[in-house]
Coordinates of C-alpha atoms in Angstrom, one line a residue:
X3 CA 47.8 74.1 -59.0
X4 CA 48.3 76.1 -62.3
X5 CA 45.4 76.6 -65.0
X6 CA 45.5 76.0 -68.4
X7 CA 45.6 78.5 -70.8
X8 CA 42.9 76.6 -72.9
X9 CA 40.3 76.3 -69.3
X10 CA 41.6 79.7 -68.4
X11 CA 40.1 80.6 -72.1
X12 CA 36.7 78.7 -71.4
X13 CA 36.3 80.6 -68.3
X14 CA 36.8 84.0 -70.0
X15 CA 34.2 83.3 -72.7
X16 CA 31.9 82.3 -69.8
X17 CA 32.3 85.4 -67.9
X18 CA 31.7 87.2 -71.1
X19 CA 28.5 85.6 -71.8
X20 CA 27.4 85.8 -68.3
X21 CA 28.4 89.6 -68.7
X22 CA 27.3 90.2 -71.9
X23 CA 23.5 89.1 -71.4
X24 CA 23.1 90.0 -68.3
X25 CA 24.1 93.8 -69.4
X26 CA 21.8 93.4 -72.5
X27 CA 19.1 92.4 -70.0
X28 CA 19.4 95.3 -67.8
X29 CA 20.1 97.7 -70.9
X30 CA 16.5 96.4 -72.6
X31 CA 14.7 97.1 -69.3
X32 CA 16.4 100.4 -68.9
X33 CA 15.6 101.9 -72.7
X34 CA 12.1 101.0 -72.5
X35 CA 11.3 101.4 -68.7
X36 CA 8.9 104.8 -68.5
X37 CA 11.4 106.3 -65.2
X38 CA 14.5 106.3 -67.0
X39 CA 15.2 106.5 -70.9
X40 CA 11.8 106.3 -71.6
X41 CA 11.2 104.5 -75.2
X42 CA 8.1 102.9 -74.1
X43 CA 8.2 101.1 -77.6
X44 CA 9.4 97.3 -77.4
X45 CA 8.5 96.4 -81.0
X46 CA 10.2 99.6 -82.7
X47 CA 13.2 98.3 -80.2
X48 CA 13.0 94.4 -81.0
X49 CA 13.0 95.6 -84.8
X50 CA 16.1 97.8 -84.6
X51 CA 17.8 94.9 -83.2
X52 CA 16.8 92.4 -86.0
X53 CA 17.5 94.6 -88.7
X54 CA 21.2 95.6 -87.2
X55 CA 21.9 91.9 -86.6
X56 CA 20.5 90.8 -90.0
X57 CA 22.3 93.7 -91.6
X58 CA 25.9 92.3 -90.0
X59 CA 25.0 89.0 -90.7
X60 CA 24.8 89.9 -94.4
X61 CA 28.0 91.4 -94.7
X62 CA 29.2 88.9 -92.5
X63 CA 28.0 85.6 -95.3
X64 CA 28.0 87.7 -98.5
X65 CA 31.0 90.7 -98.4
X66 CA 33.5 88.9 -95.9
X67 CA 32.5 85.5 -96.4
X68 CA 32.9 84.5 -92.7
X69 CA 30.6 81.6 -93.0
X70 CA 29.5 80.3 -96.0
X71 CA 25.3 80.4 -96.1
X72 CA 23.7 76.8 -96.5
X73 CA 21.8 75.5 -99.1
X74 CA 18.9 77.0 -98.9
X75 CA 15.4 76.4 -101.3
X76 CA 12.5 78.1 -101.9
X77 CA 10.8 75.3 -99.9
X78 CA 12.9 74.9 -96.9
X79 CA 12.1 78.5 -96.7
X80 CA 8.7 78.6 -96.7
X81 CA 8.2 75.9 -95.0
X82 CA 10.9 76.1 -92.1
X83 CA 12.5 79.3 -92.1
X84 CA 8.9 81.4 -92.3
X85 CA 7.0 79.8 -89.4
X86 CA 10.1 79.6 -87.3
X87 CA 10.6 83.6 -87.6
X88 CA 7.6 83.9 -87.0
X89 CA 7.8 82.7 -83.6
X90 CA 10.7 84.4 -83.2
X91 CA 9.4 87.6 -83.8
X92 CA 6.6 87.0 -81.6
X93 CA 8.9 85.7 -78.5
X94 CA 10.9 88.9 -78.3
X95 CA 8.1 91.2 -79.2
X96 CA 6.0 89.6 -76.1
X97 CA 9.4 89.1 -74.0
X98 CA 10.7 92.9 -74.5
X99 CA 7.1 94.4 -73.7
X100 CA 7.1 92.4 -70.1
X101 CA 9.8 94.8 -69.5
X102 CA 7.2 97.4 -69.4
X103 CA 5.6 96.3 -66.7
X104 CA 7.0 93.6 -64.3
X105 CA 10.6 93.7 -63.2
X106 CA 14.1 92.1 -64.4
X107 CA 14.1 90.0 -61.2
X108 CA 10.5 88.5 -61.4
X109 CA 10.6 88.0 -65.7
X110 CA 14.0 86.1 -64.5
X111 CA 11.7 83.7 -62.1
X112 CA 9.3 83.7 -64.5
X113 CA 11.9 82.6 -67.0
X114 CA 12.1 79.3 -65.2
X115 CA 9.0 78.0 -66.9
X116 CA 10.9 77.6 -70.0
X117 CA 11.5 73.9 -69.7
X118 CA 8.0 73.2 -69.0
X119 CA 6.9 75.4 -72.1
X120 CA 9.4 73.4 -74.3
X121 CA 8.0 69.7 -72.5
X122 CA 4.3 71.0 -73.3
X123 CA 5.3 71.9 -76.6
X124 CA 7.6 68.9 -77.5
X125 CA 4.7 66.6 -76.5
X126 CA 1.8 68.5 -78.4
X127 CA 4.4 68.3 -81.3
X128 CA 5.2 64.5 -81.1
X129 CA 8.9 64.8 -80.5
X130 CA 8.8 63.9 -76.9
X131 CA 6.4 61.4 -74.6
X132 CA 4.5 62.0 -71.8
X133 CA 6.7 60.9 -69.0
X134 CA 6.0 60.6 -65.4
X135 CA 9.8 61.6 -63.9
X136 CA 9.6 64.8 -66.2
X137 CA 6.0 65.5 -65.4
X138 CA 7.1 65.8 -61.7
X139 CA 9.9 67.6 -62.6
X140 CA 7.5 70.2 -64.7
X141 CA 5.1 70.0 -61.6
X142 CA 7.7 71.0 -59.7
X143 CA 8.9 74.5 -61.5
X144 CA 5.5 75.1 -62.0
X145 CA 4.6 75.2 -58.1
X146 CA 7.9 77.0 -57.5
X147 CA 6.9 79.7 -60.3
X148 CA 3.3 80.1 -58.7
X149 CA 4.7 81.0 -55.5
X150 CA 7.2 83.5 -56.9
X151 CA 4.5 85.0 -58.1
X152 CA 2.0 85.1 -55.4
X153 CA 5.3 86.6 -53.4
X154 CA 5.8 89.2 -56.1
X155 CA 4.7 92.7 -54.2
X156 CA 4.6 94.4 -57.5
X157 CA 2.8 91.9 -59.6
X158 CA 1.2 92.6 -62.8
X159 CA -1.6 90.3 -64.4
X160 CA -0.7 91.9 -68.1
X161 CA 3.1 92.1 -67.9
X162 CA 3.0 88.4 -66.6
X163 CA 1.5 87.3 -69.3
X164 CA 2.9 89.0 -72.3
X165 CA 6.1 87.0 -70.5
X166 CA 4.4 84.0 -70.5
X167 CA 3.0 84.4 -73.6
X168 CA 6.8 85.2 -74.9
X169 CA 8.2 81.9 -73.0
X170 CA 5.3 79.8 -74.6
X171 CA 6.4 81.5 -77.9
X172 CA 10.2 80.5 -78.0
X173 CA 9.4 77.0 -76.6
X174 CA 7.4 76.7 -79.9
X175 CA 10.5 78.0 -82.1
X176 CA 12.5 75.9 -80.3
X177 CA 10.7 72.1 -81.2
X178 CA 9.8 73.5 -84.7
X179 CA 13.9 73.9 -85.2
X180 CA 14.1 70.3 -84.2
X181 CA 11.4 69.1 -86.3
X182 CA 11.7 71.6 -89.1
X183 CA 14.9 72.2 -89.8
X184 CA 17.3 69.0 -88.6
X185 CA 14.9 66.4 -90.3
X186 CA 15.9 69.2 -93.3
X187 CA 19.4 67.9 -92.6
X188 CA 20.5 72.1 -92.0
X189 CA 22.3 73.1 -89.2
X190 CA 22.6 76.8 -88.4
X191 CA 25.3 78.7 -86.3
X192 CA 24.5 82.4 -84.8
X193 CA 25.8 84.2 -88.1
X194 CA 23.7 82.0 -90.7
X195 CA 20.9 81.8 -88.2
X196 CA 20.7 85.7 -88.0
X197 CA 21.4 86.0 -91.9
X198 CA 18.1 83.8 -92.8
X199 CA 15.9 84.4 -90.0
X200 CA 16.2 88.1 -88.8
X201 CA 15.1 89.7 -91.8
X202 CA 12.0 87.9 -91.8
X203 CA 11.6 88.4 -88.2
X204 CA 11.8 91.8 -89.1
X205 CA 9.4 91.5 -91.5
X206 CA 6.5 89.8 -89.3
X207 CA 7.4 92.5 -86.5
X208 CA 6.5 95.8 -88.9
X209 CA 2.8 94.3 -89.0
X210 CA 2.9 94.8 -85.3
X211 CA 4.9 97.9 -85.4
X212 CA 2.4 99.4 -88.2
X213 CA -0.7 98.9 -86.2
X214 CA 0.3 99.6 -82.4
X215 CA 3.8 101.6 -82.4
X216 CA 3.6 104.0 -85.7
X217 CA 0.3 105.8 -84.4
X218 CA 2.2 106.3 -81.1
X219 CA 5.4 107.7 -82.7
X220 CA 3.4 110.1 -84.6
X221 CA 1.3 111.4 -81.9
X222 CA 3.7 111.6 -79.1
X223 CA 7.3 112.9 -78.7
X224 CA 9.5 109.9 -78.4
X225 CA 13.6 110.7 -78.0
X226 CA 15.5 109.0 -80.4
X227 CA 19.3 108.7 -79.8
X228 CA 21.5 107.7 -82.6
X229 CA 24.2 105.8 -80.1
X230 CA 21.8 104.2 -77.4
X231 CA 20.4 102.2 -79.8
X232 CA 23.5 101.4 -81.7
X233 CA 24.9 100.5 -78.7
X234 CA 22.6 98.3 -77.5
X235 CA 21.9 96.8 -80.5
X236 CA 25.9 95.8 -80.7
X237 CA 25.4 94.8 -77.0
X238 CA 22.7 92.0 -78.3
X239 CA 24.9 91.3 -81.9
X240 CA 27.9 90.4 -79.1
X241 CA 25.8 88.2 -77.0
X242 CA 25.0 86.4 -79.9
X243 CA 28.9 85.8 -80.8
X244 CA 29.6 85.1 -76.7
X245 CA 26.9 82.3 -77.2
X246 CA 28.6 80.8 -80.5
X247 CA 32.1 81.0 -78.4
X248 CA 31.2 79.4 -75.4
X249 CA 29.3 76.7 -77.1
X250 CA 32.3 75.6 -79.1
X251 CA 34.8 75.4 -76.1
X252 CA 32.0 74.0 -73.2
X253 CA 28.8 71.7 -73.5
X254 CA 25.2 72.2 -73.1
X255 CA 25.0 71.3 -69.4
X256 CA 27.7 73.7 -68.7
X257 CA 25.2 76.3 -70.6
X258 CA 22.7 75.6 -68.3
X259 CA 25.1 75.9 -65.1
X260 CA 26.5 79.6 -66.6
X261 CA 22.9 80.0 -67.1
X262 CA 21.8 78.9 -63.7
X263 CA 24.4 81.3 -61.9
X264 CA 23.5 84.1 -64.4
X265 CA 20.4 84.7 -63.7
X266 CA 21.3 84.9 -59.9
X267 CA 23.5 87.4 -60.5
X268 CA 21.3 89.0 -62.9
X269 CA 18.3 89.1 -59.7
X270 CA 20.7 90.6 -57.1
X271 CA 21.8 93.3 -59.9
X272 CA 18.4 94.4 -60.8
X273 CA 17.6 95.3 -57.2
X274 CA 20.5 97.7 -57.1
X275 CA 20.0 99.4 -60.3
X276 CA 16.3 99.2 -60.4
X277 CA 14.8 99.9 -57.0
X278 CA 11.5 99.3 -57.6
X279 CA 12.8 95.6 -58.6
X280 CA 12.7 94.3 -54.7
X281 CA 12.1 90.8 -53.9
X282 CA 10.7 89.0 -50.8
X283 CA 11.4 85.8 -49.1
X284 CA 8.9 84.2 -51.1
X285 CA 9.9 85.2 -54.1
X286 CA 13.6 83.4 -53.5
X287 CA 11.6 80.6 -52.0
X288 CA 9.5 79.6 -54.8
X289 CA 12.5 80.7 -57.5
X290 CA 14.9 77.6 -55.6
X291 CA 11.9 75.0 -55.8
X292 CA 11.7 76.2 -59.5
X293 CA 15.5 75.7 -60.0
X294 CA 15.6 72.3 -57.9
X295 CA 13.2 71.4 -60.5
X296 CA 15.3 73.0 -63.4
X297 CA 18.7 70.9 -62.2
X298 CA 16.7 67.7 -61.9
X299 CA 15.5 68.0 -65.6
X300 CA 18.2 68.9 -67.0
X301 CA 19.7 65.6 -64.9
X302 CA 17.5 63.8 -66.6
X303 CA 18.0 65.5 -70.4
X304 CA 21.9 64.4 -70.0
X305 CA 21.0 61.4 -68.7
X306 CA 18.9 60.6 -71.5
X307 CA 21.3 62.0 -74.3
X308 CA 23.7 59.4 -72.5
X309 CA 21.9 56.6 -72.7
X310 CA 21.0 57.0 -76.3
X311 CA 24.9 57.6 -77.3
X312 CA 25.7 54.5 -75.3
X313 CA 24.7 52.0 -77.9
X314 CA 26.4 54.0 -80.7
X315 CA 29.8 53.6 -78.6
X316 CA 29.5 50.5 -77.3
X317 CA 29.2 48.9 -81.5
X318 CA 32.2 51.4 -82.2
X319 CA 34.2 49.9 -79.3
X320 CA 33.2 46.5 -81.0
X321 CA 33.5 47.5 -84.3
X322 CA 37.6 48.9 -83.3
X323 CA 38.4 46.0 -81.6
X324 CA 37.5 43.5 -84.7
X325 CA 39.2 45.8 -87.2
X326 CA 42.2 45.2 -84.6
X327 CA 42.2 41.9 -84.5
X328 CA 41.4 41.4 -88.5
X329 CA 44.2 43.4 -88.5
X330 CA 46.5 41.1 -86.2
X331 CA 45.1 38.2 -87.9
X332 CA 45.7 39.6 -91.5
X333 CA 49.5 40.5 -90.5
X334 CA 50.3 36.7 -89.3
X335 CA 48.5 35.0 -92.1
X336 CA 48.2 37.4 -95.4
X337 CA 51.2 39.4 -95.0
X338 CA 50.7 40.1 -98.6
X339 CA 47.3 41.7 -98.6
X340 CA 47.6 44.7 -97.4
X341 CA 45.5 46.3 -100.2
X342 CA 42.4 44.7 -98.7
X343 CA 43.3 45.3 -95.3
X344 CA 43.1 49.0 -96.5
X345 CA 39.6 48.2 -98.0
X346 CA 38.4 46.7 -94.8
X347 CA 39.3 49.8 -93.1
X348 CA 37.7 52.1 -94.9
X349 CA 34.4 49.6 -94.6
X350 CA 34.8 49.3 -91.2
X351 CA 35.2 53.0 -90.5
X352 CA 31.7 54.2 -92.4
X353 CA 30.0 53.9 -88.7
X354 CA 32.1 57.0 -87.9
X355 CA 29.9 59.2 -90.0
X356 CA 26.9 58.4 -87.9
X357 CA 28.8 59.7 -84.9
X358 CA 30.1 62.9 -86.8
X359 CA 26.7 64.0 -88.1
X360 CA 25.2 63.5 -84.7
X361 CA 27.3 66.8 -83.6
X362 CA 25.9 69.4 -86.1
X363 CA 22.4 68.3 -84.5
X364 CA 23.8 68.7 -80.9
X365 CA 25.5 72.3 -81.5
X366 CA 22.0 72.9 -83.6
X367 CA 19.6 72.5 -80.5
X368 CA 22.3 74.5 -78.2
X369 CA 22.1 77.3 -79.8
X370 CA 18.4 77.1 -80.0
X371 CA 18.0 76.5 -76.7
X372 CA 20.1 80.0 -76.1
X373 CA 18.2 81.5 -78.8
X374 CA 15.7 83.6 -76.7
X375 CA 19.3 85.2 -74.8
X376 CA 20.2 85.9 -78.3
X377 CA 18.7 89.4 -79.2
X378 CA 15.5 89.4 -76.3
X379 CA 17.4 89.0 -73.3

């Protein structure tokens, strides 16, 4: 049976994202990991990366005019843009100093708490309820993620929860996107999300940076090299791009499944390149209960999107299938009133909008919910 060239395309751009973060991954943990390049500094690194990204993003909006940037206010800003970096910042800062102490594989099991996270935060925020199938699902990836830990032979109390701490973090951007920025009516892609919010991100990381990292840098001698960090800054800038690719040619649960199979491959890599990254039985063991857990809520997510577009189809379907018979009826019995027939079209099709805006808000929360791969991991 021959393949496409369009699915053959789609599968490409998923091998690149699977590629591309699971190299930026392994590059983070390398740079900053004391035994090999040693730059013990995760902020100073997290800040490189924001202000390369938000430097390309600039001439990406402004000088080439790419994208076009959205309309943006002094409010929106303040009141959306601002708190959102600020979460930001603090997910990759917290997520890139794990690095320093617990391995790729277990921050990858640990990563598996993220849908709880967002569920906890969604609920606190009042954008989702308190339901008993999710709840079990949650309970679930919680157990499994507690006894990936208590299997973890290296296990560190601090590194587990600066990763914790980071997952918590992003699960917070994440619902104040939703709640901030779509009731704003905005919708940002990778290039306008890195031209408003990295600079700020940057901004809110320095305070960090100034107190903790600068001292350091002074005092102790710290190797700088021009084209490590360019190059793995680009790494992180490319990821981004992947992300924006795939997300136009697949959907979200097709994310998830790239996701799902990434971060496999991502724990089998780490223990060859890393060998102090090993894993034991009980590590895999709780990890699969956490995924089983993972694949049943996002079976219910889908589900749920489903049943909520169901409605909104179902009136279309009507709505078509009156507009084809007014149009039957109109061409048997007032040949001569085509005009309105026109007119009645145009009424008729004003339900479409409500479909069209619905996929700016879809393609919105996908990219949010890859956010965190974006520039951290």
């Amino acid at each position: 049976m021959m393949i496409s060239k369009e699915l053959l395309l789609t599968y490409v751009y998923l091998l690149v994202y699977i590629v591309l973060s699971s190299g930026v991954i392994l590059y983070n943990k390398w740079v900053l990991s004391p035994k090999y390049f040693n730059f013990p500094l995760p902020i100073t690194l997290t800040m490189i990366h924001m202000g390369f990204s938000g430097l390309v993003a600039f001439f990406l909006v402004r000088v080439f005019k790419v994208v076009s940037p959205v309309k943006m206010t002094l409010e929106i800003y303040a009141t959306c843009v601002i708190p959102i970096s600020a979460f930001f910042a603090a997910s990759l800062w917290f997520g890139n100093t794990a690095y320093l102490f617990i391995s790729v594989a277990f921050i990858q099991m640990l990563k598996a708490l993220m849908p709880v996270a967002t569920f906890v935060m969604a609920v606190i925020c009042g954008t989702d309820k308190l339901r008993c199938d999710v709840f079990l699902n949650m309970f679930l990836v919680s157990v499994g993620v507690v006894i990936s830990s208590y299997g973890e032979i290296h296990f560190n109390v601090v590194g587990t929860v600066y990763q914790v701490t980071g997952i918590f973090a992003e699960a917070l951007r994440l619902v104040l996107t939703q709640v901030l920025l779509q009731k704003k009516g905005l919708t940002l892609n990778p290039i306008t999300s890195l031209y408003y919010i990295a600079p700020c991100s940057f901004v809110f990381l320095f305070i960090p940076w100034y107190l903790l990292e600068k001292p350091e840098m002074e005092v102790t001698q710290i190797q700088f090299n021009f084209w490590i960090f360019f190059s793995n800054a680009l790494c992180a800038l490319a990821l981004n791009f992947s992300i924006f690719l795939v997300i136009g040619r697949t959907g979200a649960v097709t994310i998830r499944v790239a996701g799902v199979l990434k971060d496999w491959i991502l724990i089998a890599l780490s223990t060859l390149i890393f060998p102090e990254s090993t894993i034991t039985t009980l590590n895999i063991t709780g990890y699969a209960i956490a995924l089983c857990g993972v694949v049943m809520y996002n079976y219910l997510k889908v589900k749920d999107v489903r049943a909520s577009q169901l409605p909104v189809d179902t009136m279309l379907d009507r709505t078509a299938k009156e507009l084809k018979m007014e149009k039957k009826s109109s061409h048997l019995y007032l040949p001569d009133d085509n005009a309105d027939l026109g007119g009645n079209s145009t009424k008729n099709d004003s339900s479409d909008p409500m479909v069209d805006e619905e996929a700016p808000l879809i393609t919105s929360t996908r990219i949010s919910h890859l956010g965190r791969s974006n520039l951290s991991s």
